[in-house]
Amino acid sequence: MALLCVRGPLKKLAGGEGRHELDGGTVGELLERLEDRHPELRGWILDERGRIRRHINVYVNGDQGEGRTPVGEGDRIDVLPAISGGER
């Protein structure tokens, strides 16, 4: 199993849990399984075509990943919403 970690508002939508152990061969498969477990997340991470939304950053063991990125036993996947705003 891989460890998928969600942060910020995504954590609340995932039942308040930030860490999820999931099976899957790619980042995309893990994210689909996460949505299956927590339907409140649907549309927030993956778009209607199953692609990771532009404002979501995904890292696999600290390296930037994408939906097709392979994952294996013990890998850590961090899912972070992009942060914007601030003063000008």
Backbone as ProteinMPNN parsed JSONL, in Angstrom:
{"seq_chain_A": "MALLCVRGPLKKLAGGEGRHELDGGTVGELLERLEDRHPELRGWILDERGRIRRHINVYVNGDQGEGRTPVGEGDRIDVLPAISGGER", "coords_chain_A": {"N_chain_A": [[0.832, -1.184, 0.0], [0.35, 2.301, -0.588], [1.011, 5.49, 0.901], [-1.134, 8.079, 1.008], [-1.32, 11.489, 1.361], [-3.296, 14.207, 2.263], [-3.854, 17.735, 2.321], [-4.82, 20.9, 3.851], [-7.971, 22.296, 2.839], [-8.75, 19.98, 1.556], [-8.29, 17.903, 3.278], [-10.345, 18.13, 5.18], [-12.542, 17.509, 3.546], [-11.971, 14.887, 3.114], [-12.974, 13.443, 5.204], [-11.762, 14.47, 7.453], [-9.417, 13.227, 7.859], [-5.967, 13.132, 7.276], [-4.178, 11.294, 6.294], [-4.011, 8.445, 4.243], [-4.021, 5.07, 3.548], [-3.637, 3.341, 0.61], [-4.248, 1.132, -2.176], [-2.84, 0.841, -5.418], [-1.593, 1.306, -8.754], [-0.79, 3.645, -9.96], [-0.586, 7.237, -9.51], [-3.008, 8.396, -10.31], [-4.824, 6.22, -10.051], [-4.759, 5.863, -7.265], [-5.865, 8.299, -6.423], [-8.438, 8.092, -7.506], [-9.415, 5.963, -5.962], [-9.357, 7.167, -3.465], [-11.346, 9.11, -3.841], [-13.503, 7.376, -4.157], [-13.748, 6.342, -1.579], [-14.273, 8.683, -0.201], [-16.619, 10.451, -1.22], [-17.185, 13.177, -1.081], [-14.973, 14.493, -1.97], [-15.038, 14.398, -4.708], [-14.466, 15.936, -7.784], [-12.861, 17.929, -6.744], [-10.136, 17.259, -6.732], [-9.652, 15.612, -8.985], [-10.619, 16.174, -12.363], [-13.557, 16.077, -14.54], [-12.698, 14.324, -16.471], [-10.982, 12.7, -15.208], [-8.475, 13.67, -14.757], [-5.798, 15.28, -13.009], [-6.518, 18.305, -11.438], [-5.512, 21.664, -12.391], [-4.857, 23.355, -10.241], [-3.964, 21.723, -8.264], [-1.272, 20.228, -6.636], [0.887, 17.481, -6.856], [3.025, 15.243, -5.23], [5.38, 12.639, -5.314], [7.077, 10.824, -3.125], [8.478, 13.18, -2.632], [9.084, 14.185, -5.158], [7.776, 15.918, -7.983], [4.704, 14.772, -9.299], [2.33, 13.153, -11.532], [-0.842, 12.091, -12.896], [-0.226, 9.673, -14.247], [2.041, 8.801, -13.0], [3.936, 6.18, -11.694], [3.368, 4.269, -8.7], [4.445, 2.594, -5.734], [4.67, 0.01, -3.208], [4.828, 1.402, -0.015], [5.396, 3.978, -0.908], [5.119, 7.561, -0.628], [2.616, 9.845, -1.193], [1.917, 13.138, -1.657], [-0.701, 15.431, -1.641], [-1.486, 18.569, -2.525], [-3.303, 21.562, -2.373], [-2.933, 24.391, -4.505], [-1.696, 27.49, -3.363], [-2.84, 30.775, -3.303], [-3.114, 34.335, -3.622], [-2.953, 37.114, -1.301], [-1.39, 40.241, -0.402], [-1.025, 43.194, -2.432]], "CA_chain_A": [[0.0, 0.0, 0.0], [1.019, 3.594, -0.583], [0.441, 6.447, 1.842], [-1.562, 9.298, 0.33], [-1.551, 12.533, 2.363], [-3.977, 15.392, 1.751], [-3.688, 18.881, 3.204], [-5.719, 22.035, 3.705], [-9.411, 21.992, 2.777], [-8.952, 18.611, 1.07], [-8.306, 17.035, 4.458], [-11.707, 18.178, 5.744], [-13.419, 16.776, 2.631], [-11.618, 13.466, 3.215], [-13.409, 12.951, 6.506], [-10.914, 14.993, 8.51], [-8.188, 12.426, 7.912], [-4.95, 13.603, 6.351], [-3.362, 10.176, 5.804], [-4.83, 7.346, 3.732], [-3.286, 3.976, 2.923], [-4.416, 2.897, -0.536], [-3.597, 0.309, -3.195], [-2.971, 1.314, -6.787], [-0.337, 1.295, -9.484], [-0.434, 5.002, -10.382], [-1.173, 8.311, -8.708], [-4.405, 8.531, -10.712], [-5.611, 5.146, -9.434], [-4.891, 6.16, -5.833], [-6.802, 9.412, -6.25], [-9.779, 7.565, -7.761], [-9.804, 5.177, -4.785], [-9.639, 8.129, -2.402], [-12.674, 9.664, -4.132], [-14.494, 6.33, -3.887], [-13.909, 6.29, -0.118], [-14.753, 9.982, 0.29], [-17.272, 11.092, -2.368], [-17.184, 14.643, -0.933], [-13.798, 14.986, -2.684], [-15.243, 14.362, -6.161], [-14.414, 17.225, -8.472], [-11.895, 18.839, -6.129], [-8.774, 16.869, -7.114], [-9.72, 15.147, -10.37], [-11.693, 16.781, -13.142], [-14.546, 15.134, -15.072], [-11.993, 13.352, -17.321], [-10.092, 11.92, -14.361], [-7.149, 14.301, -14.726], [-5.547, 16.128, -11.838], [-6.804, 19.717, -11.724], [-4.33, 22.537, -12.472], [-4.536, 23.988, -8.963], [-3.552, 20.677, -7.318], [0.106, 19.768, -6.79], [1.069, 16.119, -6.356], [4.423, 14.854, -5.077], [5.603, 11.233, -4.982], [8.363, 10.757, -2.429], [9.127, 14.483, -2.733], [9.238, 14.619, -6.549], [6.501, 16.242, -8.62], [4.101, 13.658, -10.007], [1.098, 13.38, -12.29], [-1.739, 10.941, -12.839], [0.392, 8.444, -14.768], [3.239, 8.468, -12.246], [3.787, 4.909, -10.979], [3.59, 4.234, -7.25], [4.655, 1.251, -5.225], [4.548, -0.254, -1.773], [5.572, 2.289, 0.863], [5.576, 5.333, -1.436], [4.322, 8.622, -0.005], [2.062, 10.77, -2.173], [1.361, 14.332, -1.02], [-1.633, 16.152, -2.503], [-1.565, 19.917, -1.955], [-3.929, 22.6, -3.207], [-2.101, 25.568, -4.703], [-2.053, 28.638, -2.527], [-2.721, 32.032, -4.017], [-3.646, 35.489, -2.902], [-1.986, 37.954, -0.618], [-1.509, 41.691, -0.659], [-0.22, 43.766, -3.529]], "C_chain_A": [[0.879, 1.25, 0.0], [0.307, 4.496, 0.423], [0.141, 7.73, 1.088], [-1.946, 10.311, 1.397], [-2.196, 13.741, 1.697], [-3.881, 16.499, 2.801], [-4.786, 19.92, 2.97], [-7.175, 21.612, 3.672], [-9.694, 20.584, 2.267], [-9.032, 17.632, 2.236], [-9.705, 16.979, 5.07], [-12.673, 17.371, 4.877], [-13.162, 15.275, 2.674], [-11.917, 12.934, 4.608], [-12.553, 13.422, 7.669], [-9.607, 14.241, 8.669], [-7.201, 12.938, 6.87], [-4.145, 12.491, 5.711], [-4.253, 8.992, 5.442], [-3.924, 6.298, 3.093], [-4.168, 3.365, 1.844], [-3.573, 2.018, -1.449], [-3.848, 0.928, -4.556], [-1.613, 1.353, -7.44], [0.135, 2.66, -9.943], [-1.067, 6.009, -9.43], [-2.656, 8.448, -9.035], [-5.302, 7.473, -10.086], [-5.807, 5.398, -7.944], [-5.91, 7.269, -5.596], [-8.243, 8.97, -6.527], [-10.28, 6.759, -6.563], [-10.123, 6.087, -3.594], [-11.022, 8.753, -2.6], [-13.772, 8.639, -3.877], [-14.779, 6.239, -2.39], [-14.559, 7.547, 0.441], [-15.37, 10.756, -0.876], [-17.32, 12.616, -2.289], [-16.017, 15.275, -1.686], [-14.002, 15.06, -4.196], [-15.276, 15.772, -6.743], [-13.39, 18.191, -7.903], [-10.463, 18.525, -6.536], [-8.731, 16.469, -8.574], [-10.866, 15.84, -11.093], [-12.613, 15.693, -13.707], [-13.93, 14.088, -16.0], [-11.028, 12.484, -16.518], [-8.679, 12.449, -14.297], [-7.019, 15.194, -13.498], [-5.744, 17.584, -12.241], [-5.522, 20.556, -11.653], [-3.915, 23.095, -11.123], [-4.13, 22.985, -7.877], [-2.117, 20.263, -7.651], [0.236, 18.397, -6.146], [2.566, 15.811, -6.343], [4.491, 13.388, -4.665], [7.01, 11.138, -4.406], [9.173, 12.033, -2.625], [9.335, 15.006, -4.135], [7.867, 14.87, -7.156], [6.001, 15.051, -9.429], [2.881, 14.099, -10.787], [0.285, 12.102, -12.252], [-1.123, 9.629, -13.268], [1.627, 8.014, -13.983], [3.033, 7.158, -11.497], [4.066, 5.062, -9.489], [3.727, 2.778, -6.816], [4.465, 1.188, -3.725], [5.423, 0.724, -0.986], [5.828, 3.683, 0.319], [4.67, 6.313, -0.694], [3.918, 9.609, -1.091], [1.429, 11.924, -1.407], [0.52, 15.079, -2.039], [-1.899, 17.5, -1.838], [-2.311, 20.86, -2.894], [-2.977, 23.78, -3.331], [-2.614, 26.7, -3.838], [-1.837, 29.901, -3.336], [-3.294, 33.144, -3.158], [-2.549, 36.274, -2.229], [-2.204, 39.406, -0.979], [-0.62, 42.109, -1.807], [0.445, 45.008, -3.059]], "O_chain_A": [[1.995, 1.249, 0.519], [-0.861, 4.281, 0.748], [1.05, 8.392, 0.587], [-2.797, 10.034, 2.243], [-1.7, 14.239, 0.686], [-3.833, 16.236, 4.003], [-5.567, 19.826, 2.023], [-7.578, 20.69, 4.38], [-10.772, 20.045, 2.52], [-9.766, 16.645, 2.175], [-10.188, 15.907, 5.435], [-13.519, 16.641, 5.395], [-14.031, 14.482, 2.314], [-11.199, 12.079, 5.126], [-12.606, 12.842, 8.754], [-8.785, 14.584, 9.518], [-7.566, 13.152, 5.714], [-3.493, 12.711, 4.69], [-5.125, 8.588, 6.211], [-3.147, 6.615, 2.192], [-5.288, 2.929, 2.109], [-2.349, 2.138, -1.494], [-4.922, 1.469, -4.82], [-0.592, 1.425, -6.757], [1.307, 2.837, -10.277], [-1.961, 5.678, -8.652], [-3.475, 8.601, -8.129], [-6.409, 7.777, -9.642], [-6.895, 5.173, -7.413], [-6.722, 7.186, -4.675], [-9.168, 9.425, -5.853], [-11.449, 6.865, -6.192], [-11.038, 5.814, -2.817], [-11.78, 8.908, -1.643], [-14.86, 8.998, -3.428], [-15.93, 6.077, -1.985], [-15.298, 7.494, 1.424], [-14.717, 11.623, -1.457], [-17.478, 13.282, -3.312], [-16.061, 16.463, -2.008], [-13.226, 15.714, -4.893], [-15.992, 16.656, -6.274], [-13.082, 19.194, -8.546], [-9.651, 19.441, -6.673], [-7.87, 16.931, -9.322], [-11.935, 16.066, -10.526], [-12.454, 14.517, -13.38], [-14.563, 13.072, -16.29], [-10.338, 11.634, -17.08], [-7.775, 11.755, -13.832], [-7.992, 15.777, -13.019], [-5.208, 18.039, -13.251], [-4.574, 20.205, -10.949], [-2.724, 23.29, -10.885], [-3.972, 23.353, -6.713], [-1.794, 19.984, -8.806], [-0.242, 18.173, -5.034], [3.279, 16.079, -7.31], [3.756, 12.946, -3.782], [8.001, 11.343, -5.107], [10.395, 11.987, -2.766], [9.726, 16.161, -4.303], [6.914, 14.139, -6.888], [6.765, 14.405, -10.147], [2.455, 15.251, -10.719], [0.699, 11.125, -11.628], [-1.455, 8.579, -12.718], [2.202, 6.964, -14.271], [2.067, 7.023, -10.745], [4.892, 5.876, -9.076], [3.196, 1.866, -7.449], [4.142, 2.179, -3.071], [6.616, 0.856, -1.26], [6.424, 4.506, 1.015], [3.603, 5.947, -0.2], [4.761, 10.139, -1.814], [0.517, 11.72, -0.606], [0.963, 15.333, -3.159], [-2.456, 17.571, -0.743], [-1.986, 20.945, -4.078], [-2.291, 24.131, -2.371], [-3.817, 26.842, -3.617], [-0.799, 30.082, -3.971], [-3.882, 32.902, -2.104], [-1.368, 36.122, -2.542], [-3.09, 39.747, -1.762], [0.388, 41.473, -2.113], [1.169, 45.648, -3.822]]}, "name": "protein", "num_of_chains": 1, "seq": "MALLCVRGPLKKLAGGEGRHELDGGTVGELLERLEDRHPELRGWILDERGRIRRHINVYVNGDQGEGRTPVGEGDRIDVLPAISGGER"}
